[in-house]
Short mmCIF file of C-alpha atoms and ligand atoms in Angstrom, two decimals:
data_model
loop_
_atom_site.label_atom_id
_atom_site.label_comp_id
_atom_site.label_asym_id
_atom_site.label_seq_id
_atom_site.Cartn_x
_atom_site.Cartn_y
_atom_site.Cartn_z
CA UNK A 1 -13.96 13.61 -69.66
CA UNK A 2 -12.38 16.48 -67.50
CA UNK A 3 -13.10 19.29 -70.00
CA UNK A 4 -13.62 22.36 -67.56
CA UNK A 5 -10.49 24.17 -67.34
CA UNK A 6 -8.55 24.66 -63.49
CA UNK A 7 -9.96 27.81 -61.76
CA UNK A 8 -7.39 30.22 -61.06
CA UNK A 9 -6.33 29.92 -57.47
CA UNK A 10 -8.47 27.01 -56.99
CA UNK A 11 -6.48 25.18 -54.76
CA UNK A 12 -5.85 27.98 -52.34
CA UNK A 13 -7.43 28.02 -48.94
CA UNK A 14 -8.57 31.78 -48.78
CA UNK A 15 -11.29 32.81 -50.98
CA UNK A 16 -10.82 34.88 -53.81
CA UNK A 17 -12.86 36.72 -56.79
CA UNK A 18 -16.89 36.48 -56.60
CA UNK A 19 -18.01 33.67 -54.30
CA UNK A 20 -19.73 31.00 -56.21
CA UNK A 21 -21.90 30.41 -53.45
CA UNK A 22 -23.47 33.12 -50.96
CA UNK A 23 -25.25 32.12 -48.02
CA UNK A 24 -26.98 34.59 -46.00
CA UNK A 25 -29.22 34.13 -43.03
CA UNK A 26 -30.61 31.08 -43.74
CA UNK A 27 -33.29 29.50 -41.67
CA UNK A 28 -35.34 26.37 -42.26
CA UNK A 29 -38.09 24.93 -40.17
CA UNK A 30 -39.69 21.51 -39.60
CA UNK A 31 -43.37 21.37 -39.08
CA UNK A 32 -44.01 19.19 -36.07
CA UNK A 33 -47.11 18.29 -34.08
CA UNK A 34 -44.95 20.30 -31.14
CA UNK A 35 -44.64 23.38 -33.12
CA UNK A 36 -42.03 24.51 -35.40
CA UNK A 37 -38.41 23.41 -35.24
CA UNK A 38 -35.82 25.58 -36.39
CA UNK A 39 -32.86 23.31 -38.05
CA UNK A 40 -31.22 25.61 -39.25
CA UNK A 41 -30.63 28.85 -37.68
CA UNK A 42 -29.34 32.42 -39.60
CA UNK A 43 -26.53 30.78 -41.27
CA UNK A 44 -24.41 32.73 -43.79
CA UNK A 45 -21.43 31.84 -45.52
CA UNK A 46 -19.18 32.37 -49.22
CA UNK A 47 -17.65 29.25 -51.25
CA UNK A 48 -15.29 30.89 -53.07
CA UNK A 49 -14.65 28.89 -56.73
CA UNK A 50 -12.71 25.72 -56.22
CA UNK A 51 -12.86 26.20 -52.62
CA UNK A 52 -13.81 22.71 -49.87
CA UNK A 53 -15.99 23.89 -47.17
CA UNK A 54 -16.14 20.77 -44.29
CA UNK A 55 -19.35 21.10 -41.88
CA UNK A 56 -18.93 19.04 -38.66
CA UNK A 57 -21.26 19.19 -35.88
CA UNK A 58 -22.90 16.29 -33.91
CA UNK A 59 -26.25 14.79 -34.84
CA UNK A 60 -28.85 16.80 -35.14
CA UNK A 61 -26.83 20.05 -35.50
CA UNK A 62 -28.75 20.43 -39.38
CA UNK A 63 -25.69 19.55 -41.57
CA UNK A 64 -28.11 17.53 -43.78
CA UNK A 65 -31.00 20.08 -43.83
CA UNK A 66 -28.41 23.42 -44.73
CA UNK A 67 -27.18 20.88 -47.64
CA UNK A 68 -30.68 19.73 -48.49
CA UNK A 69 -31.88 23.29 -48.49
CA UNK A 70 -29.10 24.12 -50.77
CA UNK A 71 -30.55 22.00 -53.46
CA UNK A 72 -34.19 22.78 -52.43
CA UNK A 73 -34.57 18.87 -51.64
CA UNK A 74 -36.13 19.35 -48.48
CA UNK A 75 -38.66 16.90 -46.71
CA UNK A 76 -42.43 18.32 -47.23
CA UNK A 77 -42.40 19.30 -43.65
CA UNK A 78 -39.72 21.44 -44.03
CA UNK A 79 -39.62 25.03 -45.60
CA UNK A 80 -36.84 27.77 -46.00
CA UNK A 81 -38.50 30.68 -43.61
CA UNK A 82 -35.64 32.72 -44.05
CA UNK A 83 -32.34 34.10 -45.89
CA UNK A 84 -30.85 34.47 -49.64
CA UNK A 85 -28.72 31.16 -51.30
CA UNK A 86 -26.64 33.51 -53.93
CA UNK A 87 -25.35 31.38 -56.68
CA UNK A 88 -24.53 33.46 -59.46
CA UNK A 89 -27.08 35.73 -60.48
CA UNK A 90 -29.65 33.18 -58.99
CA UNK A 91 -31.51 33.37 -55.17
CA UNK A 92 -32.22 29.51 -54.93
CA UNK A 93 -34.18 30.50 -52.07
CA UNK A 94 -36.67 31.59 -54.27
CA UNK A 95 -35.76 30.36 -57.43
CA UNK A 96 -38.71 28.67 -59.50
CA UNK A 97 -38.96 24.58 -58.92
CA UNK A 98 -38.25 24.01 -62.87
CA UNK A 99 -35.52 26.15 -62.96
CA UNK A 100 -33.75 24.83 -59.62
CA UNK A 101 -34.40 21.34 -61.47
CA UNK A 102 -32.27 22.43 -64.31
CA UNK A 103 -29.35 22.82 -62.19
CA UNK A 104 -29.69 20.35 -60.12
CA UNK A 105 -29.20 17.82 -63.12
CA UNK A 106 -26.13 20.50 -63.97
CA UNK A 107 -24.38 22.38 -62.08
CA UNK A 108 -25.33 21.39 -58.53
CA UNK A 109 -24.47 17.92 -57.41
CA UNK A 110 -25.91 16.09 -54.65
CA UNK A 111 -24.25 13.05 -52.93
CA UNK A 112 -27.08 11.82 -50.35
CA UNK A 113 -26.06 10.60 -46.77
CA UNK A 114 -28.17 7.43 -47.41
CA UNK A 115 -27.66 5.86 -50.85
CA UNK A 116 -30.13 3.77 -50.68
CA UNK A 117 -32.84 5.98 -50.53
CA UNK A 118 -32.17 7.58 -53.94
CA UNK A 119 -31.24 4.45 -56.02
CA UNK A 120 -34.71 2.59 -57.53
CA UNK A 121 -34.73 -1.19 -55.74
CA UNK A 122 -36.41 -2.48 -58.51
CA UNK A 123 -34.63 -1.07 -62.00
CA UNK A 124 -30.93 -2.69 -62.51
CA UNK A 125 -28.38 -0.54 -61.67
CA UNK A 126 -26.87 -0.30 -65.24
CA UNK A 127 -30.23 1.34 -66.48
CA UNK A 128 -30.22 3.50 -63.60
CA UNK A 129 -26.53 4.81 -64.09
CA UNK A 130 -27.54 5.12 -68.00
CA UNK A 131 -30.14 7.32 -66.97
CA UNK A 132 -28.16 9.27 -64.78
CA UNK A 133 -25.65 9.60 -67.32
CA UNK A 134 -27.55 10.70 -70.23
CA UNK A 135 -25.97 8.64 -73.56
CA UNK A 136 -22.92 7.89 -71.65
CA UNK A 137 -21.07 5.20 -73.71
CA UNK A 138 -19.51 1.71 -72.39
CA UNK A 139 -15.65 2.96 -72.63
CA UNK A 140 -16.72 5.92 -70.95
CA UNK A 141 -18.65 4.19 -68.03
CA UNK A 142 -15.77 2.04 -67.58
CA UNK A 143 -13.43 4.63 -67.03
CA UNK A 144 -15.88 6.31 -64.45
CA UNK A 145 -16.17 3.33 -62.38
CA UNK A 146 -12.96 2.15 -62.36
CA UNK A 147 -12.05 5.48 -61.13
CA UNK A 148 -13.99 5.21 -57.90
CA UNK A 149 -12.86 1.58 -57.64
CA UNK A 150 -15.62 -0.57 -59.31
CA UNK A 151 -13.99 -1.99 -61.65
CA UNK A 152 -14.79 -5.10 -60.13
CA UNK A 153 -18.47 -4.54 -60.55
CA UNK A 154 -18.33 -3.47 -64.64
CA UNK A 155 -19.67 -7.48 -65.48
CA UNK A 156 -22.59 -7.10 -63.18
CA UNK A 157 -24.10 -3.95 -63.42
CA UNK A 158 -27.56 -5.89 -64.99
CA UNK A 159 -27.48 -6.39 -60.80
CA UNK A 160 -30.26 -4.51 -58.74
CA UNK A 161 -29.02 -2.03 -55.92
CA UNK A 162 -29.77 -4.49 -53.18
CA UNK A 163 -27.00 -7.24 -54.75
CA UNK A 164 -24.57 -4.28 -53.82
CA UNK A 165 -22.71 -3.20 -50.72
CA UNK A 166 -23.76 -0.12 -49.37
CA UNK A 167 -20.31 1.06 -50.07
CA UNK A 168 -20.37 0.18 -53.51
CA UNK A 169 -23.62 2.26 -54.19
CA UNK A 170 -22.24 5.19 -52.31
CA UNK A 171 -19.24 4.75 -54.78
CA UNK A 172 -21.24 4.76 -57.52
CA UNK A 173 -23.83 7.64 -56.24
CA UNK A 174 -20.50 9.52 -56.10
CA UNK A 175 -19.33 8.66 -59.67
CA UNK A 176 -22.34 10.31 -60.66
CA UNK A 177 -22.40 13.05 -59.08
CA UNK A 178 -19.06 14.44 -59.12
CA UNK A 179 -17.45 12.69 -62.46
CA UNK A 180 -20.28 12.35 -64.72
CA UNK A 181 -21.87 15.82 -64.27
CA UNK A 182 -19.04 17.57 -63.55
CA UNK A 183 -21.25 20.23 -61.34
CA UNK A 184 -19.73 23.55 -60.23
CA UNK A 185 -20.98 22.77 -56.93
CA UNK A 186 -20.76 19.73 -55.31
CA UNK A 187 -22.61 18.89 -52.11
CA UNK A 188 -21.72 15.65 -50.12
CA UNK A 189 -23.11 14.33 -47.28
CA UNK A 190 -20.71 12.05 -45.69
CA UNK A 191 -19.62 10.44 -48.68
CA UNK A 192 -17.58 8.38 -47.56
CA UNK A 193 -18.79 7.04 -44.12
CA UNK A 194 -19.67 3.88 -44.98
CA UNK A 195 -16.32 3.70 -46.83
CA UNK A 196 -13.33 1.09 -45.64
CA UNK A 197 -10.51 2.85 -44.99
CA UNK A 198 -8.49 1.96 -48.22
CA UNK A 199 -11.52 3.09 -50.56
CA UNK A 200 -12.08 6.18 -48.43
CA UNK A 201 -8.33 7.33 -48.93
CA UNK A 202 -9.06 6.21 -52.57
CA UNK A 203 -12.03 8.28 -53.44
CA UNK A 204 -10.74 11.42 -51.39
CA UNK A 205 -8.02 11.45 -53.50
CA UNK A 206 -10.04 11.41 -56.74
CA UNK A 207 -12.56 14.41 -55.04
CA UNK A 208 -9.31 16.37 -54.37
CA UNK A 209 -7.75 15.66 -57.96
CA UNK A 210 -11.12 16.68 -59.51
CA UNK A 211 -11.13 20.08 -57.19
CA UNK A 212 -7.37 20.41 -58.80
CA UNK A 213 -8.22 19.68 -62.21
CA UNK A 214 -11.66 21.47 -62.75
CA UNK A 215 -11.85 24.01 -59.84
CA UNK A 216 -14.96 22.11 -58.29
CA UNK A 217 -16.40 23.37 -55.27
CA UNK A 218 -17.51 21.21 -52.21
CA UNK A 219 -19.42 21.65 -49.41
CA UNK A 220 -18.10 18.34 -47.69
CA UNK A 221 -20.15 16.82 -44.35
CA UNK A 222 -18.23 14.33 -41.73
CA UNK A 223 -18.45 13.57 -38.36
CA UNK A 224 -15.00 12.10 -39.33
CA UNK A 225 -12.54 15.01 -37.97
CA UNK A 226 -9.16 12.90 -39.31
CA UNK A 227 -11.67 13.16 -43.32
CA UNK A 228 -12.62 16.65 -42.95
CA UNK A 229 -8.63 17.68 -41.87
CA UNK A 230 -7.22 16.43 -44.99
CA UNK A 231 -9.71 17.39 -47.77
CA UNK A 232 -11.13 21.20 -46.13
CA UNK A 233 -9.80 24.43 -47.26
CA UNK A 234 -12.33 26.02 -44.37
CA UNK A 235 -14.24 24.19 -41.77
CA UNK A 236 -17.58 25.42 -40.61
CA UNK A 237 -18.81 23.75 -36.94
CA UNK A 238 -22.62 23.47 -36.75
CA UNK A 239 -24.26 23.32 -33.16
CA UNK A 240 -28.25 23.18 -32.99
CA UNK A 241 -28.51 25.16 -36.45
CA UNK A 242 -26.41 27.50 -36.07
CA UNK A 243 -22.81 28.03 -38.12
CA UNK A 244 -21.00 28.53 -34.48
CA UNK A 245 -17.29 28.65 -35.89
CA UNK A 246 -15.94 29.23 -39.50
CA UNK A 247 -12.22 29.41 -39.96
CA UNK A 248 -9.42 27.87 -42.39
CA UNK A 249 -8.92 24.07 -41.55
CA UNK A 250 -5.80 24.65 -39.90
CA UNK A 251 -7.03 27.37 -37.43
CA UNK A 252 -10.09 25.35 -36.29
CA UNK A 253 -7.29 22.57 -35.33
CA UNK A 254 -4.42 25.09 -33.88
CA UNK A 255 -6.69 27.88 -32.52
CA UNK A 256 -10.35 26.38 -31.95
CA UNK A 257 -12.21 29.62 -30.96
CA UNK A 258 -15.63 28.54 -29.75
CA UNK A 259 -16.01 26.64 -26.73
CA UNK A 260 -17.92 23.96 -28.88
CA UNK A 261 -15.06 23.35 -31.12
CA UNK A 262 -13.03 22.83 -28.49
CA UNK A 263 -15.18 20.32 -27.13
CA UNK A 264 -14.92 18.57 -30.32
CA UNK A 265 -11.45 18.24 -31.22
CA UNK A 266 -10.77 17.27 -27.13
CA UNK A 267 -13.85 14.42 -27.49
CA UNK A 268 -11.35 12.83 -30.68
CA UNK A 269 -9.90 9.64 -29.94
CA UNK A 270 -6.61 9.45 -29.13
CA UNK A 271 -5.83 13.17 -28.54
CA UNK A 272 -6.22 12.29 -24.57
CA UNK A 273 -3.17 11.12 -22.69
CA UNK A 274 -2.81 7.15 -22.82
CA UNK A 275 -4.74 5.90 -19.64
CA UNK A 276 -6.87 9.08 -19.62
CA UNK A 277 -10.65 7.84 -20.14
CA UNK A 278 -12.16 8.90 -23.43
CA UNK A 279 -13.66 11.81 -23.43
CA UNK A 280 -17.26 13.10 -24.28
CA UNK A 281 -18.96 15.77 -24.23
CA UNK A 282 -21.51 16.11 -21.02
CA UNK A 283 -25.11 17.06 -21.94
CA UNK A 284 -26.83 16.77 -24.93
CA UNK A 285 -28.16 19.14 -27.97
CA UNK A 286 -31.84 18.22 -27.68
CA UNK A 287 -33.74 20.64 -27.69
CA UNK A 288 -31.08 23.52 -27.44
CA UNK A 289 -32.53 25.20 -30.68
CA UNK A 290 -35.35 26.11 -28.84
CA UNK A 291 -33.18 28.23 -26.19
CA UNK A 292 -33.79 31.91 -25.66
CA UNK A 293 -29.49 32.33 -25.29
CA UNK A 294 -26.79 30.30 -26.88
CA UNK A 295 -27.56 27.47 -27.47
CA UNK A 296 -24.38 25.26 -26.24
CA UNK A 297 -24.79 27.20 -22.96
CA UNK A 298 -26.17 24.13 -20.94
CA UNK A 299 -22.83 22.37 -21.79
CA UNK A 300 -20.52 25.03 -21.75
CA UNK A 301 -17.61 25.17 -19.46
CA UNK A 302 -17.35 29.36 -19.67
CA UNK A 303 -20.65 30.01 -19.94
CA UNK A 304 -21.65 33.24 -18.04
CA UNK A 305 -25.18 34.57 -17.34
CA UNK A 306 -25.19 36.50 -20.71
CA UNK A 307 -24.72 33.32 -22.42
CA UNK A 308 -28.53 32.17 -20.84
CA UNK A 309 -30.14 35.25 -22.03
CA UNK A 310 -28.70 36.41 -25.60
CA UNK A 311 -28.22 34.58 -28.62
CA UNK A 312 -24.41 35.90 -29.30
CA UNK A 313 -23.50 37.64 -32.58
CA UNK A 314 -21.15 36.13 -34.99
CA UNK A 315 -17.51 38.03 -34.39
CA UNK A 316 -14.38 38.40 -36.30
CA UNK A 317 -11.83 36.90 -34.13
CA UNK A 318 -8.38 36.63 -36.57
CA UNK A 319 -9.64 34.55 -39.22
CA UNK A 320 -12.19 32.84 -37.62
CA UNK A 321 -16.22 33.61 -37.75
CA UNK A 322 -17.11 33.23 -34.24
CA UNK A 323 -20.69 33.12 -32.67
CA UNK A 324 -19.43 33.36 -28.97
CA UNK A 325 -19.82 36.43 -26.44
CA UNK A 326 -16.17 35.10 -25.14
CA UNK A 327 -14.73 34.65 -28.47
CA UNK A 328 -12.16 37.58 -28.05
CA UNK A 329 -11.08 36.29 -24.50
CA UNK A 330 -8.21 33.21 -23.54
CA UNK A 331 -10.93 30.95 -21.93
N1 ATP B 401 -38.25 15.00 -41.15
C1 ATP B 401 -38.03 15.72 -40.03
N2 ATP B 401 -39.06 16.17 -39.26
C2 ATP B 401 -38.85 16.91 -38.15
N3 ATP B 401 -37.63 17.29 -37.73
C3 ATP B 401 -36.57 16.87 -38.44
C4 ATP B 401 -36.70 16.06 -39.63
N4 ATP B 401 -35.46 15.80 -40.14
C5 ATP B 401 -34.60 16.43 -39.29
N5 ATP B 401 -35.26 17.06 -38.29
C6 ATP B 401 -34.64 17.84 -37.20
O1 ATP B 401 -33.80 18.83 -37.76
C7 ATP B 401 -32.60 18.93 -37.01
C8 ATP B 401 -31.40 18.78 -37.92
O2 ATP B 401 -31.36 17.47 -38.48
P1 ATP B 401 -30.29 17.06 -39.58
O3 ATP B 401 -30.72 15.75 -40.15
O4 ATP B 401 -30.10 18.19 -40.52
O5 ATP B 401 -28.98 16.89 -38.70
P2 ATP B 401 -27.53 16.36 -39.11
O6 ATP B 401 -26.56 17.36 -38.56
O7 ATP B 401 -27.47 16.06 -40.55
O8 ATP B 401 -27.41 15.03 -38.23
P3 ATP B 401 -26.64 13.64 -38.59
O9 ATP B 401 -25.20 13.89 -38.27
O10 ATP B 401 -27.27 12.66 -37.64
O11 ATP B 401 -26.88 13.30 -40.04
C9 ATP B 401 -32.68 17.92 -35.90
O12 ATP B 401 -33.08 18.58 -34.74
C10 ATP B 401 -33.74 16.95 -36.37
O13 ATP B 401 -34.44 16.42 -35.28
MG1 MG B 402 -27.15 14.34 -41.61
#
């Protein structure tokens, strides 16, 4: 079952060697009645081999559209304008639909944010994980399942989806994706959000042991910060299409450079003092792609005139990517 042999270094949090993936300066835009939308904004980024890349960033922000656009699965209304998606000797930017089909059914794995949507209502669910799973045999199913936790589910699988939880199919969407292809490159779109606690700690556990044991690599999306903490070797912070902070894990929670991230961590549950109301962020992102400056600007608590006017460069700031004019500064 786990055949690929454990990348060297795979476990570690910096990236070494050739990146597997190589982002750089991707846009995408929505067609809308009201003009073009930009959902994703110049984003570039690495994934070294074995490496887990968390995006966080409140709705809206394009988390699903930069994975989407990964795997070229975008919405008709929606086109890559911009930017180069290295992976390997490939440019899936450009790369032709039949070959990006190829390794999409390979080497790139997709776990959806809606399950639903890519399960058939009408086929049973055994045929449909059969299909998925080329020739796979019953001993071999069994094992698959019962290692996301559906064991319980192995006498019914003559079901249709809509006899199943919605946690169940994401369970099984994700024993697809990341057991029975064993991809290279594994994108998931909060996989585990409509997860119970116990089964979320459950299948974490089996995406880190898979990382371990076949140096996997993950771009992982949450809104959950306590998720993205304990599985992320880097975290990247989205904020109206942009990548506005890229760091390791632990220096987006010790050091949070951008303003933003700051925001985010303080808006957490339970990090006020007891009594203290919760906090939130004022403001909202609508509509902030379409700013001439930064975008967070409206919201931002050290904004400065510049911020209004200029879209800010990304900056080295330690070993974070920042795109902040004050990211040098203790603000
Ligand atoms: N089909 C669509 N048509 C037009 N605009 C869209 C469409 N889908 C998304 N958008 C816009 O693209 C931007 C990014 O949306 P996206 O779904 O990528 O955000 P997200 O970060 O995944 O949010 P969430 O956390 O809610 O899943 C938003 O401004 C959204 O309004
Ligand atoms: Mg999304």
């Amino acid at each position: 079952m786990f055949a690929k042999p454990k990348t060297a270094g795979a476990a570690s949090s910096a990236p070494a060697g050739a990146p597997l993936l190589s982002v750089q300066d991707l846009a995408v835009t929505f067609r809308t009645r009201n003009g073009g939308v930009p959902a994703v904004r110049e984003v570039s980024f690495d994934l070294a081999r074995g490496e887990i890349l968390g995006l966080v960033g409140e709705s809206g922000s394009g988390k699903s559209t930069l994975l989407t656009a990964l795997m070229r699965m975008l919405p008709r209304n929606a086109e890559i304008t911009d930017g180069r998606i290295g992976f390997g000797d490939a440019d899936l930017a450009s790369l032709k639909e039949n070959d990006m089909r190829r390794l999409r059914g390979g080497r790139i794995g997709l776990i959806p944010q809606r399950p639903m949507t890519s399960l058939s209502p009408s086929t049973s669910v055994g045929r449909q994980l059969r299909w998925h799973l080329d020739g796979i045999g019953d001993g071999e199913l069994k094992e698959l399942l019962t290692g996301v936790g559906l064991g319980t589910v192995l006498d019914r699988l003559d079901g249709y989806p809509f006899e199943f939880s919605g946690g169940q199919l994401q369970r099984l969407l994700i024993a697809v994706a990341a057991l029975g292809k064993q991809p290279d490159l594994l994108l998931a779109d909060e996989p585990t959000t409509t997860l119970d606690a116990t089964v979320q700690a459950q299948v974490l556990k089996l995406l880190l042991e898979l990382r371990d044991r076949t140096g996997l690599s993950m771009v992982f999306v949450t809104h959950d910060l306590g998720v993205i903490s304990q599985v992320s070797d880097r975290i990247g912070v989205m904020y109206a299409g942009l990548l506005v902070e890229l760091a390791p894990a632990r220096a987006v929670f010790e050091t949070p450079r951008h303003p933003y991230t700051r925001a985010l961590l303080e808006a957490v549950p339970g990090r006020g003092r007891r009594g203290e109301p919760l906090r939130t962020i004022p403001g909202s992102v609508t509509g902030a792609n379409r700013l001439p400056g930064c975008p967070f600007a409206p919201r931002c608590t050290a904004v400065i005139d510049r911020c209004r006017e200029e879209l800010p460069e990304v900056r080295r700031v330690g070993d974070a990517l920042v795109r902040c004019h004050r990211a040098e500064e203790e603000i």
